[in-house]
Amino acid sequence: MATISNDPSTQVNVALEVESLKKSFGGVAAVDGVSFSVEKGTITGLIGPNGAGKSTMVNLISGALKPDSGHIRLDGHEIGGLEPHQIGARGLIRTFQISREYPDMTVMENLIVSAANQGERLINVCFRPSVGKKRDRELVERALHTLVTFGLYPLRNEYARNLSGGQKRLLELSRAVMADPKVLLLDEPMAGVNPALIEKLGEHIVGLNKELGTTFVLVEHNLEIVEKICSKVIVVALGATLAVGTMAELRKNQAVVEAYLGGDVRERVGS
Amino acid sequence: MDIILGYVTTILVFFFTYNIFTLGLNIQFGYTGILNFTVITFMAIGGYVAAVLAMPKAPAGSGIYYILGLNLPWPIAALGGVLAAGLLGYLIGQIALKRLRSDYLAIVTLATGTLLYGLIGNGTSIFDGWQGLFNVPQPFAGFRTWTPLGYSIFFTIVTAVIFVFLWLFANRIYKSPLGRVMRAVRDDQDVVEAFGKNTFKIRMTAMVLGSMYVGVGGVLTIAYITALSPAGWTTGETFVVWAALLVGGRGNNFGAIVGSFLVAVVFNEATRYLPQIPAHPNLIPDIRYVLIGLAVILSVYFRPQGVFPEKKNTFFEVPLGDNSKTIEEHLAGGLSKVGEQ
Ligand SMILES: Nc1ncnc2c1ncn2[C@@H]1O[C@H](COP(=O)(O)OP(=O)(O)OP(=O)(O)O)[C@@H](O)[C@H]1O
Ligand SMILES: [Mg+2]
């Protein structure tokens, strides 16, 4: 897995590419030379045991952390070391492992404020207030569509802080949709969510992938849903790539079963 | 009668300037979540700079020293003061907003304020040290021959007009897409950043705008009183502004007015009429701070969002009275006309 083809003809379909990425915290090598690539328009799973470095990878890719070394390429352009907002503006949007809504804003506002180019410049406030008003109308319409799709329409005027855990997960995903991302990097979107809602979230992800062509990278511990919606799964352990394949293939991979599935079982037994 | 009217105008000028301070802090803290713990420093810089721009050179041998002394007309001097306050906000923002989270930012602002306080007090040649500036020319003195009361009334009206303008502008920011993004930054900066928005720039905008607001209040203060010394802008004054905002309701500009009235006028002014006890000259000012502190504690305990909490923002609704169709049907039909009502 360490070698990644540099042949441009195979690169065309790559949305996101990570190469020999490293990040240490003091003595802990949280990400230790991980490499993988994600094809455009796919739903790719990123799995691995607790502490494998998945969230750290998400933080590195989204710019929240700066890599010690290695490359991250979005659509063939290096984005490693850029500021998070620069990466977000290039169309890579991430969500957080713990829901992070804007608590003192309504559900509707949570969505609208997440869209790009709202006309949020001071010059518009001073001299061209109509710019914001016009754009707001478009955004409200888009937000209404999104809210209806995600079943949050009845909650549109509720403060986001009052939502339940599951509703917050739906809000996070619908908010990400408003940003019109090319690549959506979801860090455990199903964590702490009941089985019925996991199904629903999975359907939404598949729907967005089909309708809008959004590329998804899904960090997830729920292997059932990963198996169901991911065409390709990357397994990481100890900060490096362990294996790549479909879930069915990975189940037969001895190293994966040892490091991940086995580890998981042992952990469960131990606790 | 004149004495009472003169007193009322003074209170009104005081009320409006405090309101302007509170609006400035609301843009920084209430909208954007920036903990500025040195609000009053921006008032001082705005006031001082406007004054030294408007005053003539300090007479040689008078023992009075200050920088500039350019004898400029007041409109230019006032603009200079406001820009200076904005520049100070920009400089502090460069240090504090780039890397620091809100709590560290609070410490940096407090430290910078204390530093500037010592620098201006001890640096006798900047704004005449602890003595402060006095005999600042009155902005409208040359318009006509004023009676003292006539001048005060005119000044009050000017202050009121400036306040109303700044109030409307602050509301306009709040309702604009910029204000919305500011509030998102207040709620969770990392998420706004992850959604591709430069949060440093947004916070800097709020920092500078708020500083300029407070600077306007400072210019009005020194222009009205015609004097300012460090005793007039101690750290405690910053917390009077904070108290006004917290009691009134952060994020709500109407709350800022009510808070300014309660804290800056009722508590601050009313306590001046308590009988002085000669043996304890500091008792009354201390009681004032105790009362203001009490008001904050009570309001945080019973009404954490303030007397007038932030209002919920709603957008146009469909079906707009047409209940024959479901929301899905409305959306399918397109909403292009809906927003125009
Ligand atoms: N800021 C940090 N400082 C020090 N160590 C950290 C930091 N962030 C993560 N780590 C360590 O790096 C390793 C990888 O953590 P990370 O959160 O990326 O794992 P993960 O794969 O997301 O795990 P989980 O499945 O539990 O979410 C862990 O050992 C963790 O303790
Ligand atoms: Mg994690």
XYZ file of C-alpha atoms in Angstrom, chain B residues 10-308:
299
model
C -25.313 65.803 31.545
C -27.021 62.572 32.562
C -28.365 62.144 29.051
C -24.951 62.630 27.459
C -23.609 60.151 29.972
C -26.426 57.714 29.182
C -25.919 57.925 25.426
C -22.133 57.554 25.610
C -22.482 54.519 27.881
C -24.954 53.141 25.439
C -22.428 53.527 22.666
C -19.796 51.728 24.753
C -22.269 48.938 25.406
C -23.181 48.641 21.728
C -19.465 48.356 20.914
C -19.000 45.624 23.483
C -22.134 43.911 22.217
C -20.684 43.704 18.712
C -17.531 42.181 20.167
C -18.948 39.939 22.863
C -22.680 39.647 22.264
C -22.381 39.006 18.544
C -18.950 37.432 18.179
C -17.983 36.136 21.621
C -14.823 38.209 21.967
C -14.021 38.789 25.635
C -12.731 42.349 25.653
C -11.772 43.137 29.231
C -10.403 46.550 28.513
C -13.332 48.348 26.941
C -12.529 51.608 28.688
C -9.012 51.803 27.211
C -10.546 52.282 23.771
C -12.676 55.075 25.153
C -9.553 56.726 26.547
C -7.528 56.369 23.349
C -10.399 57.691 21.252
C -10.861 60.641 23.569
C -7.186 61.470 24.058
C -6.261 61.275 20.388
C -9.214 63.418 19.342
C -8.253 65.928 22.030
C -4.573 66.244 21.066
C -5.609 66.613 17.446
C -8.032 69.405 18.319
C -5.869 71.186 20.921
C -3.174 73.671 20.028
C 0.459 72.942 20.935
C 1.071 72.832 24.671
C 2.407 76.252 25.724
C 6.147 76.098 26.422
C 7.072 76.417 30.078
C 3.534 75.675 31.231
C 4.566 72.297 32.619
C 1.949 70.675 30.427
C 3.114 68.164 27.839
C 1.261 66.198 25.228
C 1.924 64.881 21.759
C 0.686 66.412 18.494
C -1.364 69.516 19.381
C -2.341 70.038 15.761
C -5.210 72.454 16.328
C -7.324 70.612 13.756
C -11.036 71.227 13.270
C -13.203 68.954 15.437
C -14.702 66.734 12.733
C -11.205 65.681 11.666
C -10.013 65.359 15.253
C -13.038 63.222 16.133
C -12.457 60.984 13.133
C -8.802 60.676 14.168
C -9.836 59.612 17.669
C -12.236 56.973 16.385
C -9.644 55.634 13.929
C -7.044 55.506 16.707
C -9.377 53.393 18.820
C -9.969 51.134 15.820
C -6.228 50.867 15.217
C -5.646 49.869 18.824
C -8.330 47.214 18.403
C -6.574 46.008 15.271
C -3.201 45.800 17.028
C -4.578 43.932 20.032
C -6.455 41.698 17.606
C -3.243 40.900 15.759
C -1.715 39.693 19.012
C -4.725 38.065 20.549
C -7.111 36.860 17.844
C -4.669 34.910 15.736
C -3.885 32.066 18.058
C -5.733 32.635 21.288
C -9.033 31.249 22.512
C -11.471 33.512 24.268
C -10.190 33.098 27.815
C -6.596 33.868 26.859
C -7.828 36.744 24.790
C -9.512 38.128 27.892
C -6.190 38.042 29.736
C -4.355 39.690 26.849
C -6.875 42.515 26.645
C -6.751 43.042 30.396
C -2.945 43.053 30.361
C -2.765 45.441 27.415
C -5.196 47.761 29.116
C -3.193 47.782 32.332
C 0.005 48.338 30.374
C -1.427 51.299 28.490
C -2.845 52.705 31.703
C 0.584 52.688 33.318
C 2.236 53.967 30.176
C -0.140 56.880 29.735
C -0.137 57.726 33.448
C 3.618 57.617 33.881
C 4.588 58.811 30.421
C 4.046 62.476 31.186
C 4.725 63.684 27.653
C 2.063 61.605 25.867
C -1.231 62.827 27.310
C 0.183 64.767 30.257
C 0.432 61.760 32.553
C -1.699 61.482 35.673
C -2.655 65.148 35.293
C -4.477 64.332 32.106
C -5.677 66.701 29.435
C -7.856 69.677 30.238
C -9.024 72.825 28.476
C -9.900 70.692 25.484
C -11.655 73.031 23.016
C -15.410 72.597 22.804
C -16.464 71.340 19.385
C -19.411 73.644 18.809
C -18.176 76.697 20.721
C -17.547 78.712 17.565
C -20.994 78.160 16.035
C -22.597 81.067 17.912
C -22.568 82.566 21.361
C -24.009 79.921 23.643
C -25.472 80.106 27.075
C -23.977 77.217 29.036
C -27.351 75.491 29.115
C -27.961 76.068 25.410
C -24.611 74.495 24.669
C -25.368 71.457 26.837
C -28.725 70.935 25.182
C -27.206 71.212 21.731
C -24.473 68.761 22.687
C -27.056 66.328 24.048
C -28.969 66.438 20.781
C -25.798 65.781 18.771
C -24.934 62.872 21.048
C -28.436 61.469 20.719
C -28.288 61.654 16.935
C -24.921 59.891 16.862
C -26.251 57.267 19.227
C -29.331 56.610 17.110
C -27.196 56.271 14.004
C -24.841 53.816 15.723
C -27.783 51.900 17.155
C -29.362 51.470 13.739
C -26.064 50.420 12.238
C -25.434 47.869 14.994
C -28.883 46.382 14.325
C -28.178 46.290 10.647
C -24.972 44.347 11.244
C -26.847 41.949 13.502
C -29.453 41.154 10.881
C -26.957 40.925 8.019
C -25.201 37.777 6.818
C -22.074 39.149 8.508
C -23.873 39.342 11.849
C -25.114 35.803 11.391
C -21.621 34.505 10.737
C -20.385 36.476 13.756
C -22.927 34.722 15.957
C -21.883 31.371 14.535
C -18.277 32.216 15.471
C -19.507 33.045 18.964
C -21.247 29.665 19.171
C -18.437 27.529 17.718
C -15.457 29.076 16.010
C -13.909 25.786 14.841
C -17.026 24.757 12.971
C -17.283 28.092 11.147
C -13.633 27.724 10.205
C -14.218 24.162 8.970
C -17.012 25.482 6.768
C -14.522 27.562 4.835
C -14.867 30.935 6.510
C -11.904 32.927 7.735
C -12.827 33.314 11.380
C -9.788 35.458 12.130
C -11.055 38.037 9.689
C -14.578 37.879 11.073
C -13.386 38.281 14.652
C -11.036 41.070 13.629
C -13.922 42.888 11.939
C -15.944 42.688 15.148
C -12.963 43.701 17.254
C -12.201 46.803 15.176
C -15.851 47.822 14.743
C -16.517 47.479 18.468
C -13.350 49.409 19.305
C -14.415 52.202 16.996
C -17.818 52.344 18.644
C -16.199 52.687 22.046
C -13.843 55.265 20.525
C -16.844 57.358 19.447
C -18.062 57.279 23.036
C -14.601 58.396 24.155
C -14.527 61.320 21.748
C -17.960 62.440 22.940
C -16.899 62.112 26.566
C -13.787 64.269 26.288
C -15.542 66.766 24.036
C -18.300 67.221 26.578
C -16.272 67.274 29.759
C -13.317 69.003 28.003
C -10.919 67.019 30.195
C -9.779 63.444 30.781
C -7.232 61.944 33.136
C -6.405 58.322 34.016
C -8.601 58.611 37.120
C -11.537 58.785 34.702
C -10.867 55.461 33.047
C -9.873 52.967 35.689
C -10.297 49.246 35.070
C -13.506 49.297 37.102
C -15.186 51.361 34.395
C -14.763 48.489 31.952
C -16.851 46.325 34.211
C -19.597 48.915 34.412
C -19.964 48.486 30.651
C -19.853 44.711 31.027
C -22.466 44.890 33.764
C -24.702 46.993 31.527
C -24.459 44.442 28.732
C -24.941 41.375 30.916
C -27.875 42.822 32.849
C -29.520 44.215 29.730
C -29.042 41.132 27.586
C -26.084 40.259 25.425
C -26.804 39.939 21.758
C -29.804 42.245 22.066
C -29.202 45.912 21.374
C -32.391 46.919 23.099
C -31.114 45.102 26.156
C -27.933 47.130 25.831
C -29.985 50.321 26.173
C -31.874 49.079 29.200
C -28.675 47.824 30.796
C -26.934 51.140 30.220
C -29.842 52.923 31.790
C -29.987 50.647 34.806
C -26.295 50.333 35.445
C -24.738 53.507 34.125
C -27.521 55.899 35.071
C -29.515 54.457 37.952
C -26.736 52.787 39.891
C -23.864 55.006 38.903
C -25.668 58.328 39.197
C -28.207 57.682 41.908
C -25.526 56.601 44.347
C -23.913 60.015 44.022
C -26.786 61.430 46.070
C -26.290 59.212 49.051
C -25.077 61.302 51.978
C -21.296 61.496 52.119
C -19.640 60.226 55.264
C -16.580 62.442 55.731
C -14.562 59.784 57.547
C -15.014 57.358 54.652
C -14.774 59.268 51.385
C -14.545 56.077 49.343
C -17.629 54.508 50.823
C -20.090 55.781 48.238
C -18.043 54.819 45.159
C -17.499 51.424 46.736
C -21.214 51.003 47.419
C -21.781 51.846 43.770
C -19.552 48.983 42.663
C -21.142 46.653 45.199
C -24.590 47.476 43.815
C -23.478 47.005 40.223
C -21.856 43.697 41.159
C -25.047 42.662 42.911
C -27.107 43.532 39.845
C -24.862 41.315 37.719
C -25.074 38.427 40.178
C -28.851 38.681 40.459
C -29.338 38.917 36.734
C -26.953 36.046 35.972
C -28.754 33.978 38.599
C -32.350 34.774 37.727
C -32.113 35.858 34.100
C -28.862 34.509 32.664
C -29.741 35.823 29.213
C -30.325 39.335 30.602
C -33.490 41.355 31.056
C -34.024 41.357 27.286
